[in-house]
Backbone as CSV, one residue per row, in Angstrom:
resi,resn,N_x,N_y,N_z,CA_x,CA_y,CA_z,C_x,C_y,C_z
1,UNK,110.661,83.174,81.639,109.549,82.338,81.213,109.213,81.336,82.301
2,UNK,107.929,80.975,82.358,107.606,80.179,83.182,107.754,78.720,82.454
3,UNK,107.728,77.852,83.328,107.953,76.223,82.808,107.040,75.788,82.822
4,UNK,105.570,76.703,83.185,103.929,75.759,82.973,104.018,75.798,81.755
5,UNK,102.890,75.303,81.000,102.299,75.278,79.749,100.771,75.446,79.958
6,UNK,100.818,76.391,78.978,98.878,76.687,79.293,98.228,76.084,77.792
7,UNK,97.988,75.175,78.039,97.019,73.838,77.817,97.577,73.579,75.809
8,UNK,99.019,73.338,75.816,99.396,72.773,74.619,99.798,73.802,73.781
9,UNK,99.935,74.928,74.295,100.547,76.379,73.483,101.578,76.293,73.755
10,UNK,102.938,75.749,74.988,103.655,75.719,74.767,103.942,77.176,76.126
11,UNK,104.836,77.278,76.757,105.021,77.979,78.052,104.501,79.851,77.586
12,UNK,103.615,79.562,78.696,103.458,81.261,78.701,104.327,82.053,79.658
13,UNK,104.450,82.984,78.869,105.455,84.205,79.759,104.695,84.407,80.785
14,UNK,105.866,84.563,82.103,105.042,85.232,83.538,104.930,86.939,83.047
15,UNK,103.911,87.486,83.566,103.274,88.656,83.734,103.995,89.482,84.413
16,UNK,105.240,90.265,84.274,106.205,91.410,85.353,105.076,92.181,85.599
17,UNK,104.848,92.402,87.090,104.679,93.685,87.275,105.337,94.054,88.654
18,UNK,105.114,95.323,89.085,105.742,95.773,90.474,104.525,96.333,91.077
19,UNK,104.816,96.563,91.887,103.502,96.860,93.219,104.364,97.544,94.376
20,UNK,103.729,98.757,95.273,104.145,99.501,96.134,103.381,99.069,97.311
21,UNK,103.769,98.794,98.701,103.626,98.532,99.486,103.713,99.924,101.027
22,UNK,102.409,100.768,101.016,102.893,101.983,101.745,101.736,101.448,102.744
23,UNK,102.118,101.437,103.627,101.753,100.563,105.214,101.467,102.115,106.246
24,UNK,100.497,102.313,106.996,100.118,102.974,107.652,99.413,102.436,109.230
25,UNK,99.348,102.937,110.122,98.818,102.158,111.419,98.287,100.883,111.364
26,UNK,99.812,99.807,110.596,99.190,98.476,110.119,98.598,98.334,109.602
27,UNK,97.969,98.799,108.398,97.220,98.791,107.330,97.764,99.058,106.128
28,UNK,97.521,98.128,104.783,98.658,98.187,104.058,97.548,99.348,102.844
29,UNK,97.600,99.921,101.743,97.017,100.636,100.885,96.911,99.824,99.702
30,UNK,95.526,99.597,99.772,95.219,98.966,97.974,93.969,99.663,97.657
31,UNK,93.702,99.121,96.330,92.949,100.257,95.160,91.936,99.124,94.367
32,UNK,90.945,99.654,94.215,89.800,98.784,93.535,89.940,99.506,92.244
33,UNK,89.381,99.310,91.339,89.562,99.367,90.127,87.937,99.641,89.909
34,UNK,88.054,100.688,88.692,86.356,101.238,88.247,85.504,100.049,87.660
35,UNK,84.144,99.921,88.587,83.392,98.878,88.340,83.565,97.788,89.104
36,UNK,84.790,97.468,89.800,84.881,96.507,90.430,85.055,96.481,91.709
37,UNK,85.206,95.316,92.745,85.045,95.219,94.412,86.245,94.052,94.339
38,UNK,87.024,94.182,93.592,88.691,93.153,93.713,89.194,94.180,94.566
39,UNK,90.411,93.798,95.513,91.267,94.950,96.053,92.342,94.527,95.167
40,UNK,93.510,95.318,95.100,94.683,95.403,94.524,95.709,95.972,94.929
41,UNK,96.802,95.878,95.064,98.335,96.475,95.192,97.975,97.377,94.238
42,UNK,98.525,99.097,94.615,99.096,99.577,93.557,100.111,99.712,92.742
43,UNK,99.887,99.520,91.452,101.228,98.816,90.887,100.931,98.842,89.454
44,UNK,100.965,97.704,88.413,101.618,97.243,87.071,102.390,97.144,86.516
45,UNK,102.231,96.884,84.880,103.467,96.116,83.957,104.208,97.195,84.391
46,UNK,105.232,96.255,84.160,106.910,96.429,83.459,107.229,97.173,82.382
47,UNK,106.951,98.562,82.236,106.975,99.118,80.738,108.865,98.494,80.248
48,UNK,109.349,98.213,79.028,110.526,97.879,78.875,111.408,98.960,78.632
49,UNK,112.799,98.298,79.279,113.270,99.781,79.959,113.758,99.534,81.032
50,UNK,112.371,99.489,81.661,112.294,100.216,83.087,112.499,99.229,84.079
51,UNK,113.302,99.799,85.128,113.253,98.698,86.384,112.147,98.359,87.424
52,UNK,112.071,97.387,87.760,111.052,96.972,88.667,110.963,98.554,89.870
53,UNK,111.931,99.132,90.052,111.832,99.764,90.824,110.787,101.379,90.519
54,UNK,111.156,101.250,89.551,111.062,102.594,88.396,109.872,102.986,88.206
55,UNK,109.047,100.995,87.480,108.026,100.792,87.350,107.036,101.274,88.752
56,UNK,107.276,100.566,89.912,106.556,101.301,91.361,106.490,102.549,91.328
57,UNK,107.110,103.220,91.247,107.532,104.692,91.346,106.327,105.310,90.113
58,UNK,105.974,104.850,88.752,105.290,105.580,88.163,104.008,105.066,88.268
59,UNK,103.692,103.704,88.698,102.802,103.341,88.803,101.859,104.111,90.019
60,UNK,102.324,104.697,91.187,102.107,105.203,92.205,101.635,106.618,92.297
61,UNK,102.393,107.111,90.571,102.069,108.835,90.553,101.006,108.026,89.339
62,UNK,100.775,107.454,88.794,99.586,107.092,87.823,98.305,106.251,88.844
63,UNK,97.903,105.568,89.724,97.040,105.291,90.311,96.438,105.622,91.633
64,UNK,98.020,106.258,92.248,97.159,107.005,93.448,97.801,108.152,93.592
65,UNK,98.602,108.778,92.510,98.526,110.260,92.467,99.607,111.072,93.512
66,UNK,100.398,109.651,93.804,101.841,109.821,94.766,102.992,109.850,94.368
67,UNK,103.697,110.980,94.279,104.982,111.040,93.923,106.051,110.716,94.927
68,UNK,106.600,109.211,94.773,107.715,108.512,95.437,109.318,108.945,95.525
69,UNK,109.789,108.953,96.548,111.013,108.896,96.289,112.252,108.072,96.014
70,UNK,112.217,107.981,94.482,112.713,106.555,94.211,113.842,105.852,95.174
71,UNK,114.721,106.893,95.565,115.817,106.406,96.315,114.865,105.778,97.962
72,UNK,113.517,106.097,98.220,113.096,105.989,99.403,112.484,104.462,98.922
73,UNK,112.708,104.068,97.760,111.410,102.785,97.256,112.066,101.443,97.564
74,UNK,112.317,100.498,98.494,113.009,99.397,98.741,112.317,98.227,98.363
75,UNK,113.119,96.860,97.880,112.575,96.039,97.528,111.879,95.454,99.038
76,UNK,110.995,94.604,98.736,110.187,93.708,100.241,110.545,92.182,99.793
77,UNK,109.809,91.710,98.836,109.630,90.603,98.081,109.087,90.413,96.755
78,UNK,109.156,89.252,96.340,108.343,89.009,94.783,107.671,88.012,95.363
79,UNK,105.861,88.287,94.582,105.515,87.498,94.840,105.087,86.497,92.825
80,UNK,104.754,85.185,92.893,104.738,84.589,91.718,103.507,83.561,91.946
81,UNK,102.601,83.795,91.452,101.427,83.149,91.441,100.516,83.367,89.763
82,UNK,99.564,82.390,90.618,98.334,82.262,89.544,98.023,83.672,89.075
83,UNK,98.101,84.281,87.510,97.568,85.484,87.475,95.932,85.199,87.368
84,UNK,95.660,86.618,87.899,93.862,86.761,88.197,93.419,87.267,86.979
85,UNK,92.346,86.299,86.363,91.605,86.337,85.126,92.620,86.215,84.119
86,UNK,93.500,84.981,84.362,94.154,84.602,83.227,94.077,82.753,82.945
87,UNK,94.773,82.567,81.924,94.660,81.155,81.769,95.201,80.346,82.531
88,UNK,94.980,79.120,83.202,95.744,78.165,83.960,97.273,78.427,83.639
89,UNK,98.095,78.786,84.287,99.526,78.437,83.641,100.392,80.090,83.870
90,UNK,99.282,81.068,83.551,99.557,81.946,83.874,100.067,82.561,84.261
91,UNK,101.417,82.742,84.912,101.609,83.330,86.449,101.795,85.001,86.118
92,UNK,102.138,85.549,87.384,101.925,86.963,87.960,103.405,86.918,88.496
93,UNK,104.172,87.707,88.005,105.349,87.813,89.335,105.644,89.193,89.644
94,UNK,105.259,89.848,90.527,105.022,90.585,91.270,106.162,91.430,92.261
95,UNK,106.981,92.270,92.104,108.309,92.673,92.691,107.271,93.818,93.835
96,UNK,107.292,93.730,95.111,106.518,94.516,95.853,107.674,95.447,96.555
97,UNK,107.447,96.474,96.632,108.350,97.750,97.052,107.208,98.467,98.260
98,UNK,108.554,98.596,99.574,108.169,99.385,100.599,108.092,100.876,100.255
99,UNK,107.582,101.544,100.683,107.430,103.105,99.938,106.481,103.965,101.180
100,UNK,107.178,105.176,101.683,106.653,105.662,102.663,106.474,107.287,101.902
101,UNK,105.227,107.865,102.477,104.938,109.218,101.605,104.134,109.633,103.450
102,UNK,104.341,110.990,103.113,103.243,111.717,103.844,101.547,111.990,102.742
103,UNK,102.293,111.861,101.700,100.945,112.939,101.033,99.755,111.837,100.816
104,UNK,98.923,112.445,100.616,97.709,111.783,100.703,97.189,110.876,99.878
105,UNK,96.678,109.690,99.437,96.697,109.258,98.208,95.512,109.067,98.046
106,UNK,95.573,109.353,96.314,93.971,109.786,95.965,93.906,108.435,94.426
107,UNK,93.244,108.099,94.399,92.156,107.819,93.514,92.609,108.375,91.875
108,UNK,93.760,107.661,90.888,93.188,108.001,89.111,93.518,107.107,88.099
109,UNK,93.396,107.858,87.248,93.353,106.851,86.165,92.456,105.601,86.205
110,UNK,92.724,104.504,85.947,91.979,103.693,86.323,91.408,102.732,87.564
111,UNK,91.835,103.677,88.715,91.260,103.298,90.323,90.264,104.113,90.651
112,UNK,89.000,103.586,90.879,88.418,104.149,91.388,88.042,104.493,92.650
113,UNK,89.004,103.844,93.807,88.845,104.321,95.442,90.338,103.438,95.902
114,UNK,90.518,104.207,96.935,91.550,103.837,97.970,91.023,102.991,98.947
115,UNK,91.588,102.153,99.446,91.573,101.764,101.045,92.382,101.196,101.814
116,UNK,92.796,101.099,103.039,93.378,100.822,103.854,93.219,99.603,104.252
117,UNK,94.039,98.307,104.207,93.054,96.946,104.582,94.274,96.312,105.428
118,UNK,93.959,95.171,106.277,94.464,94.279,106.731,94.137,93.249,106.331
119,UNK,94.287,91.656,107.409,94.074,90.819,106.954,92.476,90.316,106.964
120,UNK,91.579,91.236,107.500,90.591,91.234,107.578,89.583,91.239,105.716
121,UNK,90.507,91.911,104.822,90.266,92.153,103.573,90.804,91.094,102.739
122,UNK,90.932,90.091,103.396,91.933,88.680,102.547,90.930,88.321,101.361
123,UNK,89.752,88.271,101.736,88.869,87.283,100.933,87.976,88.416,99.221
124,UNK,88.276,89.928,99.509,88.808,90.656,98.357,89.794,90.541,97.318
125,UNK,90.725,89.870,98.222,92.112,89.905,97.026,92.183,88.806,95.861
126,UNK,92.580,89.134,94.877,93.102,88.064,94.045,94.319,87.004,94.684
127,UNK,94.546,86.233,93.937,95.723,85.659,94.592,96.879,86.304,94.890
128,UNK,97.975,86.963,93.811,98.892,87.568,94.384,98.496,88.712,95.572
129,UNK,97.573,89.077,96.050,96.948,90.240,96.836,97.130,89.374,97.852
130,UNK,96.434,88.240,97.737,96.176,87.565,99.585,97.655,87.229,99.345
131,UNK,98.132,86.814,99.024,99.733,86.482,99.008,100.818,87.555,99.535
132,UNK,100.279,88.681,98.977,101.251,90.244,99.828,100.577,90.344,100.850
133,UNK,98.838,89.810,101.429,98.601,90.308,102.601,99.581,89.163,103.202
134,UNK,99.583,88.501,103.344,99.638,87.265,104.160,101.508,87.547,104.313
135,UNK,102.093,88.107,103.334,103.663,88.043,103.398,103.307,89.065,104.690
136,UNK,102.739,89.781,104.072,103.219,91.558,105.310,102.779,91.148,106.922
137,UNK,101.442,90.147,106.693,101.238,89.901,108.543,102.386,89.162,108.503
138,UNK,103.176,88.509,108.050,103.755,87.230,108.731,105.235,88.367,108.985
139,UNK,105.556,89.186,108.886,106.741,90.149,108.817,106.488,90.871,109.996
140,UNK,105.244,91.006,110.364,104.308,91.753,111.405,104.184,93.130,110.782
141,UNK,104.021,93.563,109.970,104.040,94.590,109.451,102.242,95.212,109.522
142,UNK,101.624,94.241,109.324,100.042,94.652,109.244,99.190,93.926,109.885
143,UNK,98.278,93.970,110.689,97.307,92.979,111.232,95.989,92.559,110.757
């Protein structure tokens, strides 16, 4: 639980989710969502159960249609911020996993396009997004 309070309700739960981090000629892979021009980590909830790790792993064959190798899926960082389009107080905590594939990643469920971004794509992201860009340049991982 988080120790904010969103406005006299009394502490709201942070938001688990996990997010995959598959990095290509310095360019990290995020996913817009149908109807919208947000970029995003591919990722989401925490089904219960399941480990943060687990969660990456299905989230990855459910949004971009990549089957991971869990033993290949390493933690990077968590990130814990403001969640996007939620109430003040909100937070997002975010377990981001390195994850390397050859195969191609496509576009489902509810993503409607891939792309490849650096830090050039900062001002797309929600907060936890500019927050994984900004972790991965500072690692040198992406430019």
């Amino acid at each position: 639980m988080s120790d904010l309070t969103g406005g006299g309700r009394g502490p709201l739960a942070d938001i688990l989710v996990s997010a995959v981090a598959i990095i290509r000629n310095r360019r990290v892979l995020m996913v817009t969502a149908r109807g919208r021009d947000v970029l995003y980590m591919p990722g989401g909830k925490i089904d219960a159960g399941e480990t943060p790790a687990e969660a990456a792993v299905r989230e990855a064959r459910e949004e971009i249609a990549v089957d991971l190798d869990p033993a290949g899926v390493t933690p990077l960082f968590t990130v814990l911020t403001q969640a996007h389009g939620e109430p003040d107080g909100r937070l997002v905590r975010m377990h981001v996993f390195a994850a390397e594939t050859d195969a191609v990643p496509q576009p489902s469920a509810e993503v409607s396009a891939v792309h490849w971004v650096g830090m050039d794509s900062l001002h797309r992201c929600p907060p936890a997004g500019r927050e994984v860009l900004e972790r991965l340049a500072a690692l040198g991982r992406i430019d």
